[in-house]
XYZ file of C-alpha atoms in Angstrom:
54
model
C -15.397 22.541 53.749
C -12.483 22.654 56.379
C -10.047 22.429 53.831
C -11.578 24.541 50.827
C -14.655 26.701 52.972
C -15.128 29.137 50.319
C -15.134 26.260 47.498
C -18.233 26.588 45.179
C -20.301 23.297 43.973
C -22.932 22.504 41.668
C -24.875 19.247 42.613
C -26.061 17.626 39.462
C -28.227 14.632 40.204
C -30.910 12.663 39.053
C -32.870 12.993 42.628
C -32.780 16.366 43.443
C -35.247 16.113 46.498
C -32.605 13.417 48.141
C -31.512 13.837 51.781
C -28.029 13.724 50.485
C -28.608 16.646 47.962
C -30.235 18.168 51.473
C -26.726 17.519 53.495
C -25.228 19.356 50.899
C -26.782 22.291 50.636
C -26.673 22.295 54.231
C -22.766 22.496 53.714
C -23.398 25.185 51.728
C -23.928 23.950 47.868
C -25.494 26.521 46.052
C -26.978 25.226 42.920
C -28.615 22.021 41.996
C -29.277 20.592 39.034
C -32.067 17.650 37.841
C -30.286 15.138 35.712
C -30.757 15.095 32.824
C -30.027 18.409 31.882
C -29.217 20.834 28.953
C -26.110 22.330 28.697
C -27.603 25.897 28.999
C -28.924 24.617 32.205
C -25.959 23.319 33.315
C -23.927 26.434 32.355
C -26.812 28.709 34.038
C -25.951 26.736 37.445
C -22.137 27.297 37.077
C -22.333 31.139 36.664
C -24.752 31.474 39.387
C -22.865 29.822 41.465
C -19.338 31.749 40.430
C -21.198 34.822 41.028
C -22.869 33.778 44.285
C -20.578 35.506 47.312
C -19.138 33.432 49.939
């Protein structure tokens, strides 16, 4: 974050409820995604995220 602060992430993981998945969102993650996923799930994430201000 101190060297990209407006950099945009999508967490994909297979334990979304993890205290790591937490942190980041904390840092300011938007999306998160359950593993496995779909690719329209996936892609649903990324635009959300692109579109998401900040």
């Amino acid at each position: 974050m101190k060297i990209h602060p407006h950099q945009k992430a999508v967490v994909a993981s297979g334990y979304v409820e993890t205290e790591r998945v937490k942190q980041a969102q904390q840092l300011g993650v938007g999306q998160s995604v359950k593993k496995p996923y779909t690719l329209e799930t996936i892609a649903i994430a990324i635009k959300n995220e692109l579109a998401r201000d900040g």
